[in-house]
CSV table of C-alpha atoms and ligand atoms in Angstrom, one decimal:
chain,number,residue,atom,x,y,z
A,704,MET,CA,-5.2,21.5,16.7
A,705,ASN,CA,-6.8,23.5,13.8
A,706,LEU,CA,-5.4,23.5,10.4
A,707,LEU,CA,-6.6,25.6,7.5
A,708,ILE,CA,-5.8,24.7,3.9
A,709,LYS,CA,-6.6,27.6,1.7
A,710,ASN,CA,-7.5,28.0,-1.9
A,711,VAL,CA,-7.1,24.4,-3.1
A,712,ILE,CA,-8.6,22.9,-6.2
A,713,LEU,CA,-11.2,20.2,-5.7
A,714,PRO,CA,-13.8,18.6,-8.1
A,715,ASP,CA,-17.2,20.1,-8.3
A,716,GLY,CA,-19.3,17.7,-10.3
A,717,ASP,CA,-17.7,17.8,-13.8
A,718,LYS,CA,-16.0,21.1,-13.0
A,719,LEU,CA,-13.3,22.3,-10.6
A,720,LYS,CA,-13.7,24.7,-7.8
A,721,THR,CA,-11.2,26.6,-5.5
A,722,THR,CA,-12.1,26.3,-1.9
A,723,ASP,CA,-10.7,26.0,1.7
A,724,ILE,CA,-10.5,22.9,3.9
A,725,ALA,CA,-10.7,23.2,7.6
A,726,VAL,CA,-9.3,20.5,9.8
A,727,THR,CA,-9.7,19.9,13.6
A,728,ASP,CA,-7.8,17.2,15.4
A,729,GLY,CA,-7.2,15.2,12.2
A,730,ILE,CA,-10.7,15.4,10.9
A,731,ILE,CA,-12.0,17.5,8.0
A,732,VAL,CA,-14.6,19.7,9.6
A,733,LYS,CA,-15.5,22.0,6.7
A,734,ILE,CA,-15.1,22.3,3.0
A,735,GLY,CA,-15.7,25.8,1.8
A,736,CYS,CA,-15.1,29.1,3.6
A,737,ALA,CA,-14.2,28.3,7.1
A,738,ASP,CA,-16.4,29.6,9.9
A,739,GLU,CA,-15.3,33.0,11.2
A,740,ASN,CA,-14.8,31.5,14.6
A,741,PHE,CA,-12.3,28.9,13.2
A,742,LYS,CA,-9.1,29.9,14.7
A,743,ALA,CA,-6.2,28.2,12.6
A,744,ASP,CA,-3.1,27.1,14.4
A,745,GLU,CA,-1.5,26.5,11.1
A,746,ILE,CA,-2.4,27.8,7.5
A,747,ILE,CA,-1.3,26.1,4.3
A,748,GLU,CA,-1.5,28.3,1.2
A,749,GLY,CA,-2.9,26.0,-1.5
A,750,ASN,CA,-2.8,28.3,-4.4
A,751,ASN,CA,-2.6,26.3,-7.7
A,752,ARG,CA,-2.6,23.1,-5.8
A,753,LEU,CA,-4.9,20.2,-6.5
A,754,ALA,CA,-6.0,18.5,-3.2
A,755,ILE,CA,-6.4,14.7,-3.4
A,756,PRO,CA,-7.1,12.1,-0.8
A,757,ALA,CA,-3.6,10.7,0.2
A,758,PHE,CA,-3.0,7.2,-1.1
A,759,VAL,CA,-3.3,3.9,0.7
A,760,ASN,CA,-0.6,1.5,-0.5
A,761,ALA,CA,-2.4,-1.9,0.1
A,762,HIS,CA,0.6,-4.2,-0.4
A,763,THR,CA,4.2,-3.7,0.2
A,764,HIS,CA,7.3,-5.0,2.0
A,765,MET,CA,8.9,-1.9,3.5
A,766,TYR,CA,12.3,-3.2,4.5
A,767,MET,CA,12.9,-4.3,0.9
A,768,SER,CA,13.8,-0.8,-0.3
A,769,ALA,CA,17.2,-1.8,1.0
A,770,LEU,CA,17.3,-4.4,-1.7
A,771,ARG,CA,16.2,-2.1,-4.6
A,772,ASN,CA,17.8,-3.1,-7.9
A,773,ALA,CA,19.6,-6.0,-6.3
A,774,ALA,CA,17.9,-8.6,-8.4
A,775,ASP,CA,16.3,-7.9,-11.8
A,776,ASP,CA,15.2,-9.5,-15.0
A,777,LEU,CA,15.2,-13.0,-13.5
A,778,PRO,CA,12.6,-15.8,-13.6
A,779,PHE,CA,10.2,-15.3,-10.7
A,780,MET,CA,11.2,-18.2,-8.4
A,781,GLU,CA,14.9,-17.5,-9.2
A,782,TRP,CA,14.3,-13.8,-8.3
A,783,LEU,CA,12.7,-14.8,-5.1
A,784,PHE,CA,14.8,-17.8,-3.9
A,785,ASN,CA,18.2,-16.9,-5.4
A,786,GLY,CA,18.1,-13.2,-5.8
A,787,VAL,CA,16.2,-11.7,-2.8
A,788,MET,CA,16.3,-14.3,-0.1
A,789,PRO,CA,20.1,-14.7,0.3
A,790,LYS,CA,20.4,-10.9,0.8
A,791,GLU,CA,17.4,-10.9,3.1
A,792,ASP,CA,19.0,-13.6,5.2
A,793,ARG,CA,21.9,-11.2,5.9
A,794,LEU,CA,19.9,-8.2,6.9
A,795,ASN,CA,19.4,-7.4,10.6
A,796,GLY,CA,16.6,-5.6,12.3
A,797,GLU,CA,18.2,-2.2,12.3
A,798,GLN,CA,19.0,-2.4,8.6
A,799,ALA,CA,15.3,-3.4,8.0
A,800,TYR,CA,14.4,-0.2,10.0
A,801,TRP,CA,16.4,2.0,7.6
A,802,GLY,CA,14.9,0.2,4.6
A,803,SER,CA,11.5,0.8,6.0
A,804,LEU,CA,12.2,4.5,6.7
A,805,LEU,CA,13.5,4.8,3.0
A,806,SER,CA,10.1,3.4,1.9
A,807,CYS,CA,8.3,5.9,4.1
A,808,ALA,CA,10.3,8.8,2.6
A,809,GLU,CA,9.6,7.7,-1.0
A,810,MET,CA,5.9,7.2,-0.3
A,811,ILE,CA,5.4,10.6,1.4
A,812,LYS,CA,7.2,12.2,-1.5
A,813,ARG,CA,4.5,10.6,-3.7
A,814,GLY,CA,1.4,11.4,-1.7
A,815,CYS,CA,1.0,8.2,0.2
A,816,ALA,CA,-0.1,8.3,3.8
A,817,THR,CA,-1.0,4.7,4.6
A,818,PHE,CA,0.7,1.4,3.9
A,819,CYS,CA,0.1,-2.4,4.4
A,820,ASP,CA,3.4,-4.1,5.2
A,821,MET,CA,4.4,-7.7,5.2
A,822,HIS,CA,7.8,-7.9,6.9
A,823,LEU,CA,10.3,-10.3,8.5
A,824,PHE,CA,11.7,-8.0,11.2
A,825,PRO,CA,9.1,-7.3,13.9
A,826,GLY,CA,8.8,-3.7,15.1
A,827,ASN,CA,10.8,-1.9,12.5
A,828,SER,CA,8.2,-0.8,10.0
A,829,ALA,CA,5.9,0.1,12.8
A,830,LYS,CA,8.7,2.3,14.3
A,831,ALA,CA,9.4,4.0,11.0
A,832,ALA,CA,5.8,4.7,10.4
A,833,ALA,CA,5.1,6.0,13.9
A,834,GLU,CA,8.3,8.3,13.7
A,835,CYS,CA,7.3,9.8,10.3
A,836,GLY,CA,3.7,10.1,11.1
A,837,MET,CA,2.2,7.5,8.6
A,838,ARG,CA,-0.6,5.1,9.1
A,839,ALA,CA,0.2,1.4,8.8
A,840,VAL,CA,-1.1,-2.1,8.9
A,841,VAL,CA,1.8,-4.3,9.8
A,842,SER,CA,2.2,-8.0,9.6
A,843,ARG,CA,5.0,-10.5,9.9
A,844,GLY,CA,5.3,-12.8,6.9
A,845,LEU,CA,4.7,-16.2,8.3
A,846,VAL,CA,6.3,-19.1,6.5
A,847,GLY,CA,6.7,-22.7,7.6
A,848,SER,CA,6.1,-26.3,7.7
A,849,ASP,CA,7.3,-26.8,11.3
A,850,GLY,CA,4.4,-25.3,13.1
A,851,GLY,CA,6.0,-21.9,13.0
A,852,GLN,CA,5.2,-21.0,16.7
A,853,LYS,CA,8.3,-18.8,17.1
A,854,ARG,CA,7.2,-16.6,14.2
A,855,LEU,CA,3.7,-16.3,15.5
A,856,ASP,CA,5.0,-15.5,19.0
A,857,ASP,CA,7.2,-12.7,17.4
A,858,GLN,CA,4.0,-11.3,15.8
A,859,PHE,CA,2.1,-11.4,19.2
A,860,ALA,CA,4.9,-9.5,20.8
A,861,GLU,CA,4.9,-6.9,18.2
A,862,ILE,CA,1.2,-6.4,18.5
A,863,GLU,CA,1.6,-6.1,22.3
A,864,GLU,CA,4.4,-3.5,21.9
A,865,TRP,CA,2.5,-1.3,19.5
A,866,LYS,CA,-1.1,-1.7,20.5
A,867,HIS,CA,-1.3,1.8,21.9
A,868,GLU,CA,-0.3,3.6,18.7
A,869,LYS,CA,-3.7,4.5,17.2
A,870,ASN,CA,-2.5,4.6,13.6
A,871,ILE,CA,-0.8,1.2,13.6
A,872,LYS,CA,-2.9,-1.8,13.1
A,873,PHE,CA,-2.1,-5.5,12.6
A,874,MET,CA,-3.1,-8.4,10.5
A,875,LEU,CA,-1.7,-12.0,10.4
A,876,ALA,CA,0.1,-12.9,7.2
A,877,PRO,CA,0.5,-16.4,6.0
A,878,HIS,CA,3.1,-15.5,3.2
A,879,ALA,CA,1.6,-17.8,0.6
A,880,ILE,CA,0.3,-21.3,0.0
A,881,TYR,CA,3.7,-22.4,-1.3
A,882,THR,CA,5.6,-21.2,1.8
A,883,CYS,CA,3.1,-22.4,4.4
A,884,ASP,CA,1.9,-26.0,4.8
A,885,LYS,CA,-1.8,-26.8,5.4
A,886,GLU,CA,-1.5,-27.2,9.1
A,887,TYR,CA,0.3,-23.8,9.4
A,888,LEU,CA,-2.4,-22.1,7.3
A,889,LEU,CA,-5.1,-23.6,9.5
A,890,LYS,CA,-3.3,-22.5,12.6
A,891,ILE,CA,-2.7,-19.0,11.5
A,892,SER,CA,-6.4,-18.8,10.5
A,893,SER,CA,-7.5,-19.9,13.9
A,894,GLU,CA,-5.2,-17.5,15.7
A,895,ALA,CA,-6.6,-14.7,13.5
A,896,LYS,CA,-10.1,-15.7,14.6
A,897,ARG,CA,-9.1,-15.8,18.2
A,898,LEU,CA,-7.6,-12.4,18.1
A,899,GLY,CA,-10.2,-10.7,15.8
A,900,LEU,CA,-7.4,-9.9,13.2
A,901,GLY,CA,-7.6,-9.9,9.4
A,902,LEU,CA,-5.4,-12.0,7.2
A,903,ASN,CA,-2.9,-10.7,4.6
A,904,ILE,CA,-1.8,-13.3,2.0
A,905,HIS,CA,-0.1,-13.5,-1.4
A,906,LEU,CA,-2.5,-15.4,-3.5
A,907,SER,CA,-2.4,-16.9,-7.1
A,908,GLU,CA,0.5,-14.6,-8.1
A,909,SER,CA,2.2,-16.8,-10.7
A,910,LYS,CA,1.5,-19.6,-13.1
A,911,ALA,CA,3.8,-21.8,-11.2
A,912,GLU,CA,1.9,-21.3,-8.0
A,913,PHE,CA,-1.4,-22.0,-9.8
A,914,ASN,CA,-0.1,-25.0,-11.7
A,915,ASP,CA,1.6,-26.5,-8.5
A,916,CYS,CA,-1.6,-26.1,-6.6
A,917,MET,CA,-3.7,-27.8,-9.2
A,918,ARG,CA,-1.1,-30.7,-9.3
A,919,ASP,CA,-0.9,-31.0,-5.5
A,920,ASN,CA,-4.5,-30.2,-4.4
A,921,GLY,CA,-6.5,-30.7,-7.4
A,922,CYS,CA,-7.9,-27.1,-7.2
A,923,THR,CA,-6.9,-23.6,-7.8
A,924,PRO,CA,-5.0,-21.6,-5.0
A,925,THR,CA,-8.1,-19.6,-4.4
A,926,GLU,CA,-10.3,-22.7,-4.1
A,927,TYR,CA,-7.6,-24.2,-1.8
A,928,VAL,CA,-7.5,-21.2,0.6
A,929,ALA,CA,-11.3,-21.0,0.5
A,930,SER,CA,-11.6,-24.8,1.3
A,931,LEU,CA,-9.3,-24.3,4.4
A,932,GLY,CA,-11.8,-21.6,5.7
A,933,LEU,CA,-9.3,-18.8,5.6
A,934,PHE,CA,-11.7,-16.5,3.9
A,935,GLU,CA,-14.0,-16.6,7.0
A,936,ASN,CA,-11.5,-14.1,8.4
A,937,LYS,CA,-11.5,-10.6,6.9
A,938,THR,CA,-8.9,-11.2,4.1
A,939,LEU,CA,-6.7,-9.0,2.0
A,940,ALA,CA,-5.2,-11.1,-0.9
A,941,ALA,CA,-2.3,-9.6,-2.8
A,942,HIS,CA,-1.9,-10.1,-6.6
A,943,CYS,CA,-4.7,-12.5,-7.6
A,944,VAL,CA,-3.4,-12.7,-11.1
A,945,GLN,CA,-4.2,-16.2,-12.0
A,946,LEU,CA,-7.9,-16.6,-11.5
A,947,THR,CA,-10.7,-18.7,-12.9
A,948,GLU,CA,-14.3,-17.5,-13.1
A,949,ASN,CA,-15.1,-19.6,-10.1
A,950,ASP,CA,-12.2,-18.0,-8.2
A,951,ILE,CA,-13.6,-14.5,-8.9
A,952,SER,CA,-17.0,-15.7,-7.6
A,953,LEU,CA,-15.4,-17.1,-4.4
A,954,LEU,CA,-13.5,-13.8,-3.7
A,955,ALA,CA,-16.7,-11.8,-4.2
A,956,LYS,CA,-18.7,-14.3,-2.0
A,957,TYR,CA,-16.4,-14.1,0.9
A,958,GLY,CA,-15.8,-10.3,0.7
A,959,VAL,CA,-12.1,-10.7,0.1
A,960,SER,CA,-10.3,-7.5,-0.8
A,961,VAL,CA,-7.7,-7.8,-3.6
A,962,ALA,CA,-4.6,-5.7,-3.6
A,963,SER,CA,-3.5,-5.5,-7.2
A,964,ASN,CA,0.2,-4.7,-7.9
A,965,PRO,CA,0.2,-4.1,-11.7
A,966,LYS,CA,3.8,-3.1,-12.1
A,967,SER,CA,5.3,-5.9,-9.9
A,968,ASN,CA,3.2,-8.5,-11.8
A,969,LEU,CA,4.4,-7.1,-15.1
A,970,LYS,CA,8.1,-6.8,-14.1
A,971,LEU,CA,8.2,-10.4,-12.7
A,972,GLY,CA,6.5,-11.7,-15.8
A,973,ASN,CA,3.5,-12.9,-13.9
A,974,GLY,CA,0.8,-11.4,-16.1
A,975,ILE,CA,-2.1,-9.1,-15.6
A,976,ALA,CA,-4.9,-9.6,-12.9
A,977,PRO,CA,-8.5,-9.6,-14.2
A,978,ILE,CA,-9.2,-6.4,-12.3
A,979,TYR,CA,-12.1,-5.4,-14.6
A,980,GLN,CA,-13.8,-8.7,-14.0
A,981,LEU,CA,-13.1,-8.6,-10.2
A,982,ASP,CA,-14.6,-5.1,-10.0
A,983,GLN,CA,-17.6,-6.1,-12.0
A,984,ALA,CA,-18.1,-9.0,-9.6
A,985,GLY,CA,-18.2,-6.6,-6.7
A,986,VAL,CA,-14.8,-7.4,-5.2
A,987,ASN,CA,-13.2,-4.6,-3.2
A,988,VAL,CA,-10.2,-3.8,-5.4
A,989,CYS,CA,-7.3,-1.8,-4.0
A,990,ILE,CA,-3.8,-1.0,-5.2
A,991,GLY,CA,-0.3,-1.9,-3.9
A,992,THR,CA,3.2,-1.2,-5.2
A,993,ASP,CA,4.7,-4.4,-3.8
A,994,SER,CA,8.4,-4.0,-2.8
A,995,ALA,CA,11.2,-1.9,-4.3
A,996,ALA,CA,12.9,-5.3,-5.0
A,997,SER,CA,10.2,-6.2,-7.6
A,998,ASN,CA,8.8,-2.9,-8.8
A,999,ASN,CA,11.4,-1.0,-8.3
A,1000,SER,CA,9.6,2.0,-7.0
A,1001,LEU,CA,6.8,2.8,-4.5
A,1002,ASN,CA,5.0,5.4,-6.5
A,1003,MET,CA,1.1,5.1,-6.4
A,1004,PHE,CA,0.8,7.5,-9.3
A,1005,SER,CA,2.6,5.2,-11.5
A,1006,GLU,CA,0.4,2.3,-10.3
A,1007,LEU,CA,-2.7,4.3,-11.0
A,1008,ASN,CA,-1.5,5.0,-14.6
A,1009,TYR,CA,-0.8,1.3,-15.2
A,1010,MET,CA,-4.1,0.3,-13.5
A,1011,THR,CA,-6.2,2.4,-15.8
A,1012,LEU,CA,-4.3,1.7,-19.1
A,1013,LEU,CA,-3.7,-2.0,-18.7
A,1014,HIS,CA,-7.3,-3.0,-18.3
A,1015,LYS,CA,-8.6,-0.8,-21.1
A,1016,GLY,CA,-6.0,-2.4,-23.4
A,1017,THR,CA,-6.5,-6.1,-22.3
A,1018,ASN,CA,-10.3,-5.8,-22.4
A,1019,TYR,CA,-10.3,-3.8,-25.7
A,1020,ASP,CA,-12.5,-1.3,-23.9
A,1021,SER,CA,-11.5,2.3,-23.3
A,1022,THR,CA,-14.4,2.7,-20.7
A,1023,ALA,CA,-12.9,-0.1,-18.5
A,1024,ILE,CA,-11.5,1.1,-15.1
A,1025,PRO,CA,-12.2,4.9,-15.5
A,1026,ALA,CA,-9.8,7.3,-13.7
A,1027,LYS,CA,-12.3,8.1,-10.9
A,1028,LYS,CA,-12.8,4.4,-10.1
A,1029,ALA,CA,-9.0,3.8,-10.1
A,1030,LEU,CA,-8.5,6.6,-7.7
A,1031,ASP,CA,-11.1,5.0,-5.3
A,1032,PHE,CA,-9.1,1.7,-5.6
A,1033,ALA,CA,-6.0,3.7,-4.5
A,1034,THR,CA,-7.6,5.5,-1.6
A,1035,VAL,CA,-10.9,4.7,-0.1
A,1036,ASN,CA,-11.0,0.9,-1.1
A,1037,GLY,CA,-7.5,0.5,0.4
A,1038,ALA,CA,-8.6,2.1,3.6
A,1039,LYS,CA,-11.7,-0.2,3.8
A,1040,ALA,CA,-9.5,-3.4,3.2
A,1041,LEU,CA,-7.1,-2.2,6.0
A,1042,GLY,CA,-10.0,-1.4,8.4
A,1043,PHE,CA,-9.5,2.4,8.6
A,1044,GLU,CA,-12.9,4.1,8.9
A,1045,LYS,CA,-13.8,7.3,7.1
A,1046,LEU,CA,-10.4,7.4,5.3
A,1047,GLY,CA,-9.7,8.0,1.7
A,1048,LYS,CA,-12.1,10.8,0.6
A,1049,ILE,CA,-12.0,14.6,1.0
A,1050,GLU,CA,-15.4,15.0,2.7
A,1051,GLU,CA,-16.5,16.6,5.9
A,1052,GLY,CA,-16.3,14.2,8.8
A,1053,TRP,CA,-13.5,12.2,7.1
A,1054,ALA,CA,-9.8,11.8,8.1
A,1055,ALA,CA,-7.6,14.7,7.0
A,1056,ASP,CA,-5.1,12.7,4.9
A,1057,ILE,CA,-4.6,15.0,2.0
A,1058,ALA,CA,-1.9,15.5,-0.6
A,1059,LEU,CA,-1.5,18.8,-2.5
A,1060,LEU,CA,-0.3,18.6,-6.1
A,1061,ASP,CA,1.4,21.5,-7.8
A,1062,THR,CA,-0.5,22.4,-11.0
A,1063,ASP,CA,2.1,24.9,-12.2
A,1064,VAL,CA,3.8,22.4,-14.3
A,1065,PRO,CA,3.4,21.7,-18.0
A,1066,GLN,CA,1.8,18.2,-17.7
A,1067,MET,CA,-1.0,19.6,-15.5
A,1068,MET,CA,-2.0,22.3,-18.0
A,1069,PRO,CA,-4.6,22.9,-19.0
A,1070,LEU,CA,-6.4,21.5,-15.9
A,1071,ARG,CA,-9.7,20.5,-17.2
A,1072,ASN,CA,-10.5,17.2,-15.4
A,1073,TYR,CA,-9.5,16.4,-11.9
A,1074,TYR,CA,-9.5,12.5,-12.2
A,1075,ALA,CA,-7.8,12.5,-15.6
A,1076,ALA,CA,-5.1,14.8,-14.4
A,1077,ILE,CA,-4.3,12.5,-11.4
A,1078,CYS,CA,-4.4,9.2,-13.4
A,1079,TYR,CA,-3.1,10.1,-16.8
A,1080,CYS,CA,-0.8,13.2,-16.4
A,1081,CYS,CA,0.8,13.1,-13.0
A,1082,ASP,CA,4.1,11.3,-12.4
A,1083,GLY,CA,4.1,12.0,-8.7
A,1084,SER,CA,6.7,14.7,-8.8
A,1085,GLU,CA,3.9,17.2,-8.5
A,1086,THR,CA,3.4,16.2,-4.9
A,1087,ASP,CA,4.1,19.3,-2.9
A,1088,THR,CA,2.5,18.9,0.5
A,1089,LEU,CA,1.3,15.9,2.5
A,1090,ILE,CA,-1.0,16.0,5.5
A,1091,ILE,CA,-1.6,12.9,7.5
A,1092,ASP,CA,-4.1,12.7,10.4
A,1093,GLY,CA,-4.2,16.5,10.2
A,1094,LYS,CA,-0.4,16.9,10.6
A,1095,VAL,CA,1.9,18.3,7.9
A,1096,VAL,CA,4.6,15.8,7.2
A,1097,MET,CA,5.9,17.4,3.9
A,1098,LYS,CA,5.7,21.0,3.0
A,1099,ASN,CA,7.0,22.5,-0.3
A,1100,LYS,CA,8.5,19.1,-1.1
A,1101,GLU,CA,10.5,19.2,2.2
A,1102,LEU,CA,10.1,16.1,4.4
A,1103,LEU,CA,9.5,17.4,7.9
A,1104,THR,CA,9.7,14.1,9.8
A,1105,ILE,CA,12.6,12.4,8.2
A,1106,ASP,CA,16.3,13.3,8.3
A,1107,THR,CA,17.2,12.3,4.7
A,1108,GLU,CA,20.9,13.0,5.0
A,1109,ARG,CA,21.2,10.4,7.8
A,1110,LEU,CA,18.8,8.0,6.1
A,1111,TYR,CA,20.8,8.0,2.9
A,1112,TYR,CA,24.1,7.5,4.8
A,1113,GLU,CA,22.6,4.5,6.5
A,1114,ILE,CA,21.3,3.0,3.4
A,1115,ASN,CA,24.6,3.4,1.6
A,1116,LYS,CA,26.2,1.5,4.6
A,1117,ILE,CA,23.8,-1.3,4.2
A,1118,VAL,CA,24.5,-1.6,0.4
A,1119,ASP,CA,28.3,-1.7,1.3
A,1120,PHE,CA,27.5,-4.6,3.7
A,1121,LEU,CA,25.2,-6.6,1.4
A,1122,ASP,CA,27.1,-6.2,-1.8
A,1123,ASN,CA,30.7,-6.7,-0.7
B,657,LIG,NI1,4.4,-9.1,-1.9
C-alpha cells in the first residue's frame, strides 16, 4: 500500500520547506519528490498543511470520557473516592467501550495516534483502538490488598486475546502505592519480570500521597517504589509531581519514563511537576492528558501549551522547555516509553503516523516557526487529516473509522443511566 502526501510544510533547519512524503506499508520511505516509479494507491493533497508527527498520549484512562464533567472542583481524594469511583462502580464493559471510543474520536480529532491506557474493563479500550486504527498500550489498573489474583488473571486473559494485534501492546499497572499493598506491588513486579512487560504506575501525584508514604514508610513514594525493586522493570510513572532531588536522581538512575499531565495536576490542585529538573537529569519525559474526568479534555495541543509555559514561569526562565523539546516529549519520548520503535518523527524509515494541520487560519499566520506554531499558536482545531501506520483515519476533519452519530447516541444513553 503506497500513500503519497503532497506539498506539505516541514521544518528545514530554522526555515520551512514544502515537500512530499511517500509512504509504503506504514513506513515513510521518502521525504522530497517521490521516485518516478512510486505508484501511489492514494494521494493526499497537503497544500497549506503543516505535517507533524502524530502525538503519543502517554497517560490516560479511556473509558472515563463517559464520566466527563461528572465531578469537578473537589478535593483530590474526594474527587477520586466520592466523585469518580461510585459512578465507575456502576459502569459495565460495554459502556466502558463507548467511553473508550469517545476518547479515540477526541484524540484523533486532535492529532493523536497512540495512547497508553489504564483501565478497569479488560478488552474494551483495545477493541476501540483496533477498530479505529489507533496504536495503544493497554493495562488493567491493579488495586488490592487481597492478593488481587482475579485482576491479574483478567489482565493475562486480555493479553492472550489481543496478542496478535500488532499495534496493541501491554504493561502491568499497579494503580498506585496507596491502592496496592506492599505484597501486591511485589507480586505485580515479579509477574512483569516473568512476562517481560513494563510497569505503568501513578506515582507521587499528590501531597497526601507523599506525606502518607513518609508517615507509613519513612521514605518518599519514589524511594519506596525503588526500594521494592519495581524500577528493575521498564517503568512508566505518571505524574511525579511531588519529588525530592533524590527522587529525581533515582528516576534518572533507573531509566524510569515520566508521563507528565500538567492540566490534570493543576485542575486537581496537585501542583506542578519539576519537569525542567527531570529533563536536565536525563529522565525520559513524555506527556499525557490523564482522563476526561480530571482534565476534562484529551487535547495534546493544550498539554503542549501548558507544558512549555508552566515551566518557563515556575523556573523564571523563558528558555526552559523550548517548543521543540516539548514536541519531542509529546511524540518520540512517549513512543520510547511505550516501546514503539522508530515512532514519533517524520523521517525516512520511521512509522507513518502523521497529522496535517490547516495553516489557512488566523492563528497560524504568519507561519514563521514550525515549533512555535505547534506549541504556542495551535489549539488543535487546525488538525485536518490524521494518518496512523500509513492509513488515513481522518480526512478533511471527517472521522473515517468511527460512526459518531451512533457513538453520541450511546454516550447519551450512558449519561441517562449514570445520572438518573
Ligand atoms: Ni491517571
